[in-house]
PQR file with spaces between the fields and no chain letter, atoms N, CA, C, O and H, PARSE charges and radii, in Angstrom:
ATOM       1  N    MET     1     -55.592  -55.063   73.346 -0.4000 1.5000
ATOM       2  CA   MET     1     -56.373  -54.147   73.931 -0.0000 2.0000
ATOM       3  C    MET     1     -57.188  -54.928   75.172  0.5500 1.7000
ATOM       4  O    MET     1     -57.651  -56.052   74.974 -0.5500 1.4000
ATOM       5  N    GLU     2     -57.303  -54.388   76.207 -0.4000 1.5000
ATOM       6  CA   GLU     2     -57.997  -54.974   77.255 -0.0000 2.0000
ATOM       7  C    GLU     2     -59.539  -54.508   77.304  0.5500 1.7000
ATOM       8  O    GLU     2     -59.856  -53.346   77.053 -0.5500 1.4000
ATOM       9  H    GLU     2     -56.927  -53.475   76.368  0.4000 1.0000
ATOM      10  N    PRO     3     -60.387  -55.415   77.617 -0.5600 1.5000
ATOM      11  CA   PRO     3     -61.873  -55.053   77.712  0.2800 2.0000
ATOM      12  C    PRO     3     -62.130  -54.143   78.685  0.5500 1.7000
ATOM      13  O    PRO     3     -61.393  -54.181   79.671 -0.5500 1.4000
ATOM      14  N    ARG     4     -63.161  -53.180   78.642 -0.4000 1.5000
ATOM      15  CA   ARG     4     -63.645  -52.152   79.428 -0.0000 2.0000
ATOM      16  C    ARG     4     -64.013  -52.763   80.742  0.5500 1.7000
ATOM      17  O    ARG     4     -64.699  -53.784   80.696 -0.5500 1.4000
ATOM      18  H    ARG     4     -63.759  -53.149   77.842  0.4000 1.0000
ATOM      19  N    LYS     5     -63.654  -52.283   81.921 -0.4000 1.5000
ATOM      20  CA   LYS     5     -64.018  -52.751   83.159 -0.0000 2.0000
ATOM      21  C    LYS     5     -64.926  -51.857   83.762  0.5500 1.7000
ATOM      22  O    LYS     5     -64.688  -50.660   83.598 -0.5500 1.4000
ATOM      23  H    LYS     5     -63.097  -51.454   81.958  0.4000 1.0000
ATOM      24  N    GLY     6     -65.930  -52.182   84.433 -0.4000 1.5000
ATOM      25  CA   GLY     6     -66.759  -51.193   85.243 -0.0000 2.0000
ATOM      26  C    GLY     6     -68.032  -51.984   85.619  0.5500 1.7000
ATOM      27  O    GLY     6     -68.132  -53.204   85.489 -0.5500 1.4000
ATOM      28  H    GLY     6     -66.124  -53.154   84.566  0.4000 1.0000
ATOM      29  N    PRO     7     -68.923  -51.228   86.063 -0.5600 1.5000
ATOM      30  CA   PRO     7     -70.164  -51.797   86.465  0.2800 2.0000
ATOM      31  C    PRO     7     -70.896  -52.442   85.260  0.5500 1.7000
ATOM      32  O    PRO     7     -70.731  -51.936   84.150 -0.5500 1.4000
ATOM      33  N    ALA     8     -71.635  -53.447   85.397 -0.4000 1.5000
ATOM      34  CA   ALA     8     -72.595  -54.120   84.228 -0.0000 2.0000
ATOM      35  C    ALA     8     -73.696  -53.167   84.078  0.5500 1.7000
ATOM      36  O    ALA     8     -74.315  -52.656   85.012 -0.5500 1.4000
ATOM      37  H    ALA     8     -71.769  -53.858   86.299  0.4000 1.0000
ATOM      38  N    LYS     9     -73.906  -52.952   82.732 -0.4000 1.5000
ATOM      39  CA   LYS     9     -75.063  -52.109   82.467 -0.0000 2.0000
ATOM      40  C    LYS     9     -76.061  -53.053   81.640  0.5500 1.7000
ATOM      41  O    LYS     9     -75.623  -53.982   80.960 -0.5500 1.4000
ATOM      42  H    LYS     9     -73.404  -53.367   81.973  0.4000 1.0000
ATOM      43  N    VAL    10     -77.375  -52.771   81.734 -0.4000 1.5000
ATOM      44  CA   VAL    10     -78.322  -53.497   81.177 -0.0000 2.0000
ATOM      45  C    VAL    10     -79.186  -52.422   80.398  0.5500 1.7000
ATOM      46  O    VAL    10     -79.140  -51.212   80.622 -0.5500 1.4000
ATOM      47  H    VAL    10     -77.730  -52.017   82.287  0.4000 1.0000
ATOM      48  N    PRO    11     -80.039  -53.086   79.383 -0.5600 1.5000
ATOM      49  CA   PRO    11     -80.872  -52.111   78.623  0.2800 2.0000
ATOM      50  C    PRO    11     -82.118  -51.700   79.351  0.5500 1.7000
ATOM      51  O    PRO    11     -82.746  -52.485   80.061 -0.5500 1.4000
ATOM      52  N    LEU    12     -82.439  -50.524   79.168 -0.4000 1.5000
ATOM      53  CA   LEU    12     -83.811  -49.954   79.879 -0.0000 2.0000
ATOM      54  C    LEU    12     -84.550  -49.154   78.971  0.5500 1.7000
ATOM      55  O    LEU    12     -84.157  -48.030   78.659 -0.5500 1.4000
ATOM      56  H    LEU    12     -81.928  -49.886   78.591  0.4000 1.0000
ATOM      57  N    ASN    13     -85.664  -49.688   78.495 -0.4000 1.5000
ATOM      58  CA   ASN    13     -86.444  -49.050   77.495 -0.0000 2.0000
ATOM      59  C    ASN    13     -87.707  -48.627   78.030  0.5500 1.7000
ATOM      60  O    ASN    13     -88.414  -49.357   78.725 -0.5500 1.4000
ATOM      61  H    ASN    13     -85.983  -50.601   78.749  0.4000 1.0000
ATOM      62  N    THR    14     -88.018  -47.339   77.678 -0.4000 1.5000
ATOM      63  CA   THR    14     -89.137  -46.733   78.166 -0.0000 2.0000
ATOM      64  C    THR    14     -89.740  -45.513   77.361  0.5500 1.7000
ATOM      65  O    THR    14     -89.043  -44.928   76.532 -0.5500 1.4000
ATOM      66  H    THR    14     -87.444  -46.746   77.113  0.4000 1.0000
ATOM      67  N    ARG    15     -90.822  -45.203   77.571 -0.4000 1.5000
ATOM      68  CA   ARG    15     -91.306  -44.082   76.907 -0.0000 2.0000
ATOM      69  C    ARG    15     -91.557  -42.860   77.751  0.5500 1.7000
ATOM      70  O    ARG    15     -92.099  -43.000   78.848 -0.5500 1.4000
ATOM      71  H    ARG    15     -91.389  -45.678   78.244  0.4000 1.0000
ATOM      72  N    VAL    16     -91.195  -41.658   77.308 -0.4000 1.5000
ATOM      73  CA   VAL    16     -91.457  -40.427   77.992 -0.0000 2.0000
ATOM      74  C    VAL    16     -92.147  -39.316   77.250  0.5500 1.7000
ATOM      75  O    VAL    16     -92.257  -39.352   76.025 -0.5500 1.4000
ATOM      76  H    VAL    16     -90.755  -41.544   76.417  0.4000 1.0000
ATOM      77  N    LEU    17     -92.668  -38.216   78.068 -0.4000 1.5000
ATOM      78  CA   LEU    17     -93.232  -37.180   77.161 -0.0000 2.0000
ATOM      79  C    LEU    17     -92.217  -36.615   76.287  0.5500 1.7000
ATOM      80  O    LEU    17     -91.018  -36.589   76.566 -0.5500 1.4000
ATOM      81  H    LEU    17     -92.579  -38.187   79.064  0.4000 1.0000
ATOM      82  N    ALA    18     -92.777  -36.127   75.133 -0.4000 1.5000
ATOM      83  CA   ALA    18     -91.818  -35.402   74.208 -0.0000 2.0000
ATOM      84  C    ALA    18     -91.197  -34.237   74.893  0.5500 1.7000
ATOM      85  O    ALA    18     -90.104  -33.824   74.506 -0.5500 1.4000
ATOM      86  H    ALA    18     -93.751  -36.148   74.906  0.4000 1.0000
ATOM      87  N    SER    19     -91.912  -33.605   76.024 -0.4000 1.5000
ATOM      88  CA   SER    19     -91.205  -32.276   76.644 -0.0000 2.0000
ATOM      89  C    SER    19     -90.142  -32.814   77.533  0.5500 1.7000
ATOM      90  O    SER    19     -89.174  -32.088   77.758 -0.5500 1.4000
ATOM      91  H    SER    19     -92.800  -33.941   76.338  0.4000 1.0000
ATOM      92  N    THR    20     -90.200  -33.918   78.028 -0.4000 1.5000
ATOM      93  CA   THR    20     -89.141  -34.626   78.854 -0.0000 2.0000
ATOM      94  C    THR    20     -88.068  -35.036   78.015  0.5500 1.7000
ATOM      95  O    THR    20     -86.935  -34.923   78.485 -0.5500 1.4000
ATOM      96  H    THR    20     -90.987  -34.508   77.845  0.4000 1.0000
ATOM      97  N    GLU    21     -88.203  -35.502   76.834 -0.4000 1.5000
ATOM      98  CA   GLU    21     -87.107  -35.877   75.861 -0.0000 2.0000
ATOM      99  C    GLU    21     -86.399  -34.624   75.460  0.5500 1.7000
ATOM     100  O    GLU    21     -85.181  -34.547   75.304 -0.5500 1.4000
ATOM     101  H    GLU    21     -89.123  -35.594   76.452  0.4000 1.0000
ATOM     102  N    ALA    22     -87.251  -33.648   75.304 -0.4000 1.5000
ATOM     103  CA   ALA    22     -86.470  -32.302   74.974 -0.0000 2.0000
ATOM     104  C    ALA    22     -85.700  -31.779   75.859  0.5500 1.7000
ATOM     105  O    ALA    22     -84.673  -31.194   75.514 -0.5500 1.4000
ATOM     106  H    ALA    22     -88.241  -33.710   75.430  0.4000 1.0000
ATOM     107  N    ARG    23     -86.045  -31.893   77.088 -0.4000 1.5000
ATOM     108  CA   ARG    23     -85.209  -31.395   78.250 -0.0000 2.0000
ATOM     109  C    ARG    23     -84.080  -32.263   78.378  0.5500 1.7000
ATOM     110  O    ARG    23     -82.956  -31.773   78.485 -0.5500 1.4000
ATOM     111  H    ARG    23     -86.879  -32.369   77.368  0.4000 1.0000
ATOM     112  N    LEU    24     -84.270  -33.582   78.379 -0.4000 1.5000
ATOM     113  CA   LEU    24     -83.073  -34.472   78.425 -0.0000 2.0000
ATOM     114  C    LEU    24     -82.043  -34.252   77.306  0.5500 1.7000
ATOM     115  O    LEU    24     -80.831  -34.288   77.519 -0.5500 1.4000
ATOM     116  H    LEU    24     -85.183  -33.981   78.292  0.4000 1.0000
ATOM     117  N    THR    25     -82.610  -34.015   76.061 -0.4000 1.5000
ATOM     118  CA   THR    25     -81.835  -33.795   75.171 -0.0000 2.0000
ATOM     119  C    THR    25     -80.925  -32.433   75.290  0.5500 1.7000
ATOM     120  O    THR    25     -79.748  -32.406   74.930 -0.5500 1.4000
ATOM     121  H    THR    25     -83.595  -33.986   75.888  0.4000 1.0000
ATOM     122  N    TRP    26     -81.549  -31.424   75.782 -0.4000 1.5000
ATOM     123  CA   TRP    26     -80.968  -30.159   76.010 -0.0000 2.0000
ATOM     124  C    TRP    26     -79.762  -30.379   76.965  0.5500 1.7000
ATOM     125  O    TRP    26     -78.624  -29.992   76.700 -0.5500 1.4000
ATOM     126  H    TRP    26     -82.506  -31.445   76.074  0.4000 1.0000
ATOM     127  N    LEU    27     -80.119  -31.044   78.111 -0.4000 1.5000
ATOM     128  CA   LEU    27     -79.224  -31.271   79.113 -0.0000 2.0000
ATOM     129  C    LEU    27     -77.922  -31.942   78.671  0.5500 1.7000
ATOM     130  O    LEU    27     -76.791  -31.498   78.870 -0.5500 1.4000
ATOM     131  H    LEU    27     -81.043  -31.359   78.325  0.4000 1.0000
ATOM     132  N    VAL    28     -78.273  -33.171   77.990 -0.4000 1.5000
ATOM     133  CA   VAL    28     -77.167  -33.850   77.355 -0.0000 2.0000
ATOM     134  C    VAL    28     -76.114  -33.011   76.672  0.5500 1.7000
ATOM     135  O    VAL    28     -74.903  -33.005   76.892 -0.5500 1.4000
ATOM     136  H    VAL    28     -79.191  -33.532   77.828  0.4000 1.0000
ATOM     137  N    ASN    29     -76.773  -32.340   75.845 -0.4000 1.5000
ATOM     138  CA   ASN    29     -75.930  -31.374   74.898 -0.0000 2.0000
ATOM     139  C    ASN    29     -75.213  -30.304   75.701  0.5500 1.7000
ATOM     140  O    ASN    29     -74.014  -30.080   75.537 -0.5500 1.4000
ATOM     141  H    ASN    29     -77.757  -32.344   75.667  0.4000 1.0000
ATOM     142  N    ASP    30     -76.061  -29.568   76.677 -0.4000 1.5000
ATOM     143  CA   ASP    30     -75.443  -28.589   77.409 -0.0000 2.0000
ATOM     144  C    ASP    30     -74.147  -29.120   78.360  0.5500 1.7000
ATOM     145  O    ASP    30     -73.137  -28.434   78.520 -0.5500 1.4000
ATOM     146  H    ASP    30     -77.035  -29.750   76.811  0.4000 1.0000
ATOM     147  N    ARG    31     -74.304  -30.189   78.843 -0.4000 1.5000
ATOM     148  CA   ARG    31     -73.408  -30.793   79.886 -0.0000 2.0000
ATOM     149  C    ARG    31     -72.296  -31.721   78.979  0.5500 1.7000
ATOM     150  O    ARG    31     -71.301  -32.199   79.524 -0.5500 1.4000
ATOM     151  H    ARG    31     -75.124  -30.747   78.713  0.4000 1.0000
ATOM     152  N    GLN    32     -72.552  -31.892   77.712 -0.4000 1.5000
ATOM     153  CA   GLN    32     -71.572  -32.723   77.034 -0.0000 2.0000
ATOM     154  C    GLN    32     -71.532  -34.095   77.616  0.5500 1.7000
ATOM     155  O    GLN    32     -70.482  -34.737   77.646 -0.5500 1.4000
ATOM     156  H    GLN    32     -73.361  -31.504   77.270  0.4000 1.0000
ATOM     157  N    SER    33     -72.683  -34.564   78.087 -0.4000 1.5000
ATOM     158  CA   SER    33     -72.958  -35.935   78.613 -0.0000 2.0000
ATOM     159  C    SER    33     -73.560  -36.964   77.655  0.5500 1.7000
ATOM     160  O    SER    33     -73.538  -36.776   76.438 -0.5500 1.4000
ATOM     161  H    SER    33     -73.536  -34.043   78.062  0.4000 1.0000
ATOM     162  N    THR    34     -74.080  -38.014   78.194 -0.4000 1.5000
ATOM     163  CA   THR    34     -74.810  -39.038   77.523 -0.0000 2.0000
ATOM     164  C    THR    34     -76.200  -39.157   78.158  0.5500 1.7000
ATOM     165  O    THR    34     -76.401  -38.652   79.263 -0.5500 1.4000
ATOM     166  H    THR    34     -74.097  -38.167   79.182  0.4000 1.0000
ATOM     167  N    VAL    35     -77.196  -39.829   77.477 -0.4000 1.5000
ATOM     168  CA   VAL    35     -78.491  -40.137   77.991 -0.0000 2.0000
ATOM     169  C    VAL    35     -78.368  -40.984   79.216  0.5500 1.7000
ATOM     170  O    VAL    35     -78.962  -40.790   80.276 -0.5500 1.4000
ATOM     171  H    VAL    35     -77.033  -40.239   76.580  0.4000 1.0000
ATOM     172  N    THR    36     -77.380  -42.112   78.899 -0.4000 1.5000
ATOM     173  CA   THR    36     -77.207  -43.125   79.950 -0.0000 2.0000
ATOM     174  C    THR    36     -76.744  -42.532   81.269  0.5500 1.7000
ATOM     175  O    THR    36     -77.293  -42.802   82.337 -0.5500 1.4000
ATOM     176  H    THR    36     -76.897  -42.270   78.038  0.4000 1.0000
ATOM     177  N    ASN    37     -75.628  -41.650   81.133 -0.4000 1.5000
ATOM     178  CA   ASN    37     -75.274  -41.090   82.393 -0.0000 2.0000
ATOM     179  C    ASN    37     -76.301  -40.113   83.087  0.5500 1.7000
ATOM     180  O    ASN    37     -76.439  -40.139   84.310 -0.5500 1.4000
ATOM     181  H    ASN    37     -75.183  -41.431   80.265  0.4000 1.0000
ATOM     182  N    VAL    38     -76.930  -39.357   82.384 -0.4000 1.5000
ATOM     183  CA   VAL    38     -78.019  -38.476   83.017 -0.0000 2.0000
ATOM     184  C    VAL    38     -79.106  -39.249   83.533  0.5500 1.7000
ATOM     185  O    VAL    38     -79.640  -38.916   84.590 -0.5500 1.4000
ATOM     186  H    VAL    38     -76.817  -39.336   81.391  0.4000 1.0000
ATOM     187  N    VAL    39     -79.491  -40.272   82.871 -0.4000 1.5000
ATOM     188  CA   VAL    39     -80.716  -41.082   83.468 -0.0000 2.0000
ATOM     189  C    VAL    39     -80.204  -41.918   84.705  0.5500 1.7000
ATOM     190  O    VAL    39     -80.997  -42.056   85.635 -0.5500 1.4000
ATOM     191  H    VAL    39     -79.057  -40.542   82.011  0.4000 1.0000
ATOM     192  N    ASP    40     -78.895  -42.512   84.806 -0.4000 1.5000
ATOM     193  CA   ASP    40     -78.476  -43.051   85.751 -0.0000 2.0000
ATOM     194  C    ASP    40     -78.490  -42.225   86.994  0.5500 1.7000
ATOM     195  O    ASP    40     -79.026  -42.589   88.040 -0.5500 1.4000
ATOM     196  H    ASP    40     -78.251  -42.399   84.050  0.4000 1.0000
ATOM     197  N    VAL    41     -77.916  -41.178   86.832 -0.4000 1.5000
ATOM     198  CA   VAL    41     -77.708  -40.119   87.986 -0.0000 2.0000
ATOM     199  C    VAL    41     -79.123  -39.678   88.545  0.5500 1.7000
ATOM     200  O    VAL    41     -79.393  -39.566   89.741 -0.5500 1.4000
ATOM     201  H    VAL    41     -77.480  -40.882   85.982  0.4000 1.0000
ATOM     202  N    ALA    42     -79.891  -39.469   87.594 -0.4000 1.5000
ATOM     203  CA   ALA    42     -81.326  -39.004   87.927 -0.0000 2.0000
ATOM     204  C    ALA    42     -82.059  -40.193   88.753  0.5500 1.7000
ATOM     205  O    ALA    42     -82.705  -39.931   89.768 -0.5500 1.4000
ATOM     206  H    ALA    42     -79.672  -39.560   86.623  0.4000 1.0000
ATOM     207  N    LEU    43     -81.930  -41.426   88.293 -0.4000 1.5000
ATOM     208  CA   LEU    43     -82.642  -42.463   88.983 -0.0000 2.0000
ATOM     209  C    LEU    43     -81.874  -42.696   90.359  0.5500 1.7000
ATOM     210  O    LEU    43     -82.538  -42.985   91.355 -0.5500 1.4000
ATOM     211  H    LEU    43     -81.406  -41.639   87.469  0.4000 1.0000
ATOM     212  N    GLN    44     -80.739  -42.598   90.421 -0.4000 1.5000
ATOM     213  CA   GLN    44     -79.778  -42.828   91.731 -0.0000 2.0000
ATOM     214  C    GLN    44     -80.440  -41.860   92.704  0.5500 1.7000
ATOM     215  O    GLN    44     -80.843  -42.272   93.791 -0.5500 1.4000
ATOM     216  H    GLN    44     -80.200  -42.363   89.612  0.4000 1.0000
ATOM     217  N    GLU    45     -80.549  -40.723   92.382 -0.4000 1.5000
ATOM     218  CA   GLU    45     -81.015  -39.493   93.234 -0.0000 2.0000
ATOM     219  C    GLU    45     -82.455  -39.614   93.590  0.5500 1.7000
ATOM     220  O    GLU    45     -82.896  -39.148   94.641 -0.5500 1.4000
ATOM     221  H    GLU    45     -80.222  -40.388   91.499  0.4000 1.0000
ATOM     222  N    PHE    46     -83.203  -40.250   92.700 -0.4000 1.5000
ATOM     223  CA   PHE    46     -84.761  -40.662   93.019 -0.0000 2.0000
ATOM     224  C    PHE    46     -84.622  -41.708   94.030  0.5500 1.7000
ATOM     225  O    PHE    46     -85.121  -41.481   95.132 -0.5500 1.4000
ATOM     226  H    PHE    46     -82.845  -40.629   91.846  0.4000 1.0000
ATOM     227  N    PHE    47     -84.038  -42.788   93.837 -0.4000 1.5000
ATOM     228  CA   PHE    47     -83.921  -43.857   94.761 -0.0000 2.0000
ATOM     229  C    PHE    47     -83.380  -43.582   96.109  0.5500 1.7000
ATOM     230  O    PHE    47     -83.766  -44.196   97.104 -0.5500 1.4000
ATOM     231  H    PHE    47     -83.633  -42.973   92.942  0.4000 1.0000
ATOM     232  N    ASP    48     -82.332  -42.499   96.133 -0.4000 1.5000
ATOM     233  CA   ASP    48     -81.856  -42.205   97.523 -0.0000 2.0000
ATOM     234  C    ASP    48     -83.050  -41.315   98.201  0.5500 1.7000
ATOM     235  O    ASP    48     -83.148  -41.365   99.427 -0.5500 1.4000
ATOM     236  H    ASP    48     -82.019  -42.001   95.325  0.4000 1.0000
ATOM     237  N    ARG    49     -83.824  -40.625   97.567 -0.4000 1.5000
ATOM     238  CA   ARG    49     -84.853  -39.900   98.110 -0.0000 2.0000
ATOM     239  C    ARG    49     -85.753  -40.789   98.741  0.5500 1.7000
ATOM     240  O    ARG    49     -86.234  -40.460   99.825 -0.5500 1.4000
ATOM     241  H    ARG    49     -83.744  -40.585   96.571  0.4000 1.0000
ATOM     242  N    TYR    50     -86.034  -41.815   98.242 -0.4000 1.5000
ATOM     243  CA   TYR    50     -87.125  -42.802   98.742 -0.0000 2.0000
ATOM     244  C    TYR    50     -86.490  -43.994   99.568  0.5500 1.7000
ATOM     245  O    TYR    50     -87.190  -44.956   99.887 -0.5500 1.4000
ATOM     246  H    TYR    50     -85.644  -42.082   97.361  0.4000 1.0000
ATOM     247  N    SER    51     -85.365  -43.926   99.853 -0.4000 1.5000
ATOM     248  CA   SER    51     -84.614  -44.744  100.725 -0.0000 2.0000
ATOM     249  C    SER    51     -84.577  -46.178   99.972  0.5500 1.7000
ATOM     250  O    SER    51     -84.579  -47.150  100.727 -0.5500 1.4000
ATOM     251  H    SER    51     -84.797  -43.144   99.594  0.4000 1.0000
ATOM     252  N    VAL    52     -84.548  -46.397   98.786 -0.4000 1.5000
ATOM     253  CA   VAL    52     -84.412  -47.717   98.176 -0.0000 2.0000
ATOM     254  C    VAL    52     -83.015  -48.197   98.432  0.5500 1.7000
ATOM     255  O    VAL    52     -82.060  -47.465   98.173 -0.5500 1.4000
ATOM     256  H    VAL    52     -84.546  -45.607   98.173  0.4000 1.0000
ATOM     257  N    PRO    53     -82.853  -49.460   98.958 -0.5600 1.5000
ATOM     258  CA   PRO    53     -81.433  -50.094   99.355  0.2800 2.0000
ATOM     259  C    PRO    53     -80.595  -49.935   98.073  0.5500 1.7000
ATOM     260  O    PRO    53     -81.072  -49.893   96.938 -0.5500 1.4000
ATOM     261  N    PRO    54     -79.345  -49.855   98.375 -0.5600 1.5000
ATOM     262  CA   PRO    54     -78.326  -49.830   97.267  0.2800 2.0000
ATOM     263  C    PRO    54     -78.311  -51.520   96.738  0.5500 1.7000
ATOM     264  O    PRO    54     -78.683  -52.481   97.410 -0.5500 1.4000
ATOM     265  N    ALA    55     -77.837  -51.539   95.522 -0.4000 1.5000
ATOM     266  CA   ALA    55     -77.575  -52.811   94.921 -0.0000 2.0000
ATOM     267  C    ALA    55     -76.045  -53.079   94.746  0.5500 1.7000
ATOM     268  O    ALA    55     -75.253  -52.147   94.604 -0.5500 1.4000
ATOM     269  H    ALA    55     -77.534  -50.758   94.976  0.4000 1.0000
ATOM     270  N    ASP    56     -75.703  -54.240   94.760 -0.4000 1.5000
ATOM     271  CA   ASP    56     -74.224  -54.734   94.512 -0.0000 2.0000
ATOM     272  C    ASP    56     -74.049  -54.552   93.041  0.5500 1.7000
ATOM     273  O    ASP    56     -74.949  -54.242   92.260 -0.5500 1.4000
ATOM     274  H    ASP    56     -76.346  -54.997   94.876  0.4000 1.0000
ATOM     275  N    HIS    57     -72.679  -54.797   92.713 -0.4000 1.5000
ATOM     276  CA   HIS    57     -72.232  -54.643   91.179 -0.0000 2.0000
ATOM     277  C    HIS    57     -73.068  -55.752   90.442  0.5500 1.7000
ATOM     278  O    HIS    57     -73.316  -55.598   89.246 -0.5500 1.4000
ATOM     279  H    HIS    57     -71.947  -55.049   93.347  0.4000 1.0000
ATOM     280  N    ASP    58     -73.496  -56.824   91.092 -0.4000 1.5000
ATOM     281  CA   ASP    58     -74.160  -57.771   90.232 -0.0000 2.0000
ATOM     282  C    ASP    58     -75.761  -57.449   90.032  0.5500 1.7000
ATOM     283  O    ASP    58     -76.462  -58.119   89.275 -0.5500 1.4000
ATOM     284  H    ASP    58     -73.295  -56.949   92.064  0.4000 1.0000
ATOM     285  N    GLY    59     -76.230  -56.391   90.770 -0.4000 1.5000
ATOM     286  CA   GLY    59     -77.560  -56.014   90.635 -0.0000 2.0000
ATOM     287  C    GLY    59     -78.488  -56.597   91.720  0.5500 1.7000
ATOM     288  O    GLY    59     -79.713  -56.548   91.612 -0.5500 1.4000
ATOM     289  H    GLY    59     -75.660  -55.846   91.385  0.4000 1.0000
ATOM     290  N    ARG    60     -77.864  -57.141   92.748 -0.4000 1.5000
ATOM     291  CA   ARG    60     -78.545  -57.788   93.694 -0.0000 2.0000
ATOM     292  C    ARG    60     -78.725  -56.748   95.007  0.5500 1.7000
ATOM     293  O    ARG    60     -77.772  -56.085   95.416 -0.5500 1.4000
ATOM     294  H    ARG    60     -76.869  -57.181   92.836  0.4000 1.0000
ATOM     295  N    ILE    61     -79.862  -56.696   95.528 -0.4000 1.5000
ATOM     296  CA   ILE    61     -80.328  -55.911   96.545 -0.0000 2.0000
ATOM     297  C    ILE    61     -80.273  -56.680   97.886  0.5500 1.7000
ATOM     298  O    ILE    61     -81.201  -57.445   98.153 -0.5500 1.4000
ATOM     299  H    ILE    61     -80.637  -57.235   95.196  0.4000 1.0000
ATOM     300  N    VAL    62     -79.382  -56.545   98.627 -0.4000 1.5000
ATOM     301  CA   VAL    62     -79.436  -57.149  100.011 -0.0000 2.0000
ATOM     302  C    VAL    62     -79.891  -56.322  101.205  0.5500 1.7000
ATOM     303  O    VAL    62     -79.143  -55.543  101.796 -0.5500 1.4000
ATOM     304  H    VAL    62     -78.628  -55.925   98.410  0.4000 1.0000
ATOM     305  N    GLU    63     -81.347  -56.573  101.567 -0.4000 1.5000
ATOM     306  CA   GLU    63     -81.772  -55.609  102.474 -0.0000 2.0000
ATOM     307  C    GLU    63     -81.212  -55.941  103.857  0.5500 1.7000
ATOM     308  O    GLU    63     -81.125  -57.116  104.215 -0.5500 1.4000
ATOM     309  H    GLU    63     -81.954  -57.207  101.087  0.4000 1.0000
ATOM     310  N    GLN    64     -80.849  -54.977  104.602 -0.4000 1.5000
ATOM     311  CA   GLN    64     -80.396  -55.189  105.895 -0.0000 2.0000
ATOM     312  C    GLN    64     -81.433  -55.031  106.910  0.5500 1.7000
ATOM     313  O    GLN    64     -82.270  -54.133  106.820 -0.5500 1.4000
ATOM     314  H    GLN    64     -80.920  -54.023  104.312  0.4000 1.0000
ATOM     315  N    GLU    65     -81.407  -56.053  108.086 -0.4000 1.5000
ATOM     316  CA   GLU    65     -82.496  -55.814  109.084 -0.0000 2.0000
ATOM     317  C    GLU    65     -82.297  -54.627  109.715  0.5500 1.7000
ATOM     318  O    GLU    65     -81.190  -54.108  109.858 -0.5500 1.4000
ATOM     319  H    GLU    65     -80.727  -56.782  108.159  0.4000 1.0000
ATOM     320  N    SER    66     -83.507  -54.100  110.166 -0.4000 1.5000
ATOM     321  CA   SER    66     -83.274  -52.789  111.070 -0.0000 2.0000
ATOM     322  C    SER    66     -83.475  -53.077  112.522  0.5500 1.7000
ATOM     323  O    SER    66     -83.335  -52.181  113.354 -0.5500 1.4000
ATOM     324  H    SER    66     -84.406  -54.522  110.050  0.4000 1.0000
C-alpha cells in the first residue's frame, strides 16, 4: 500500500465560541464533510479576501515585488 500523497498538513489548535462550534458541527454533518476541510476552505476564502499571498506546498510564502 502506497502512502497517501497530498499537501502537508499541520495541527491547528484554537478555541471558538460554543455557537461557532455548533454551526461548524451542523455544516460538517449537513455537507458530509470534515472539520479540517471546512476550516481550510473558510480560511482560504478569508485569506483571499484580505489579499494574503499564497504559500507553496511546503508552507512558504514568497512575496512578489509589485
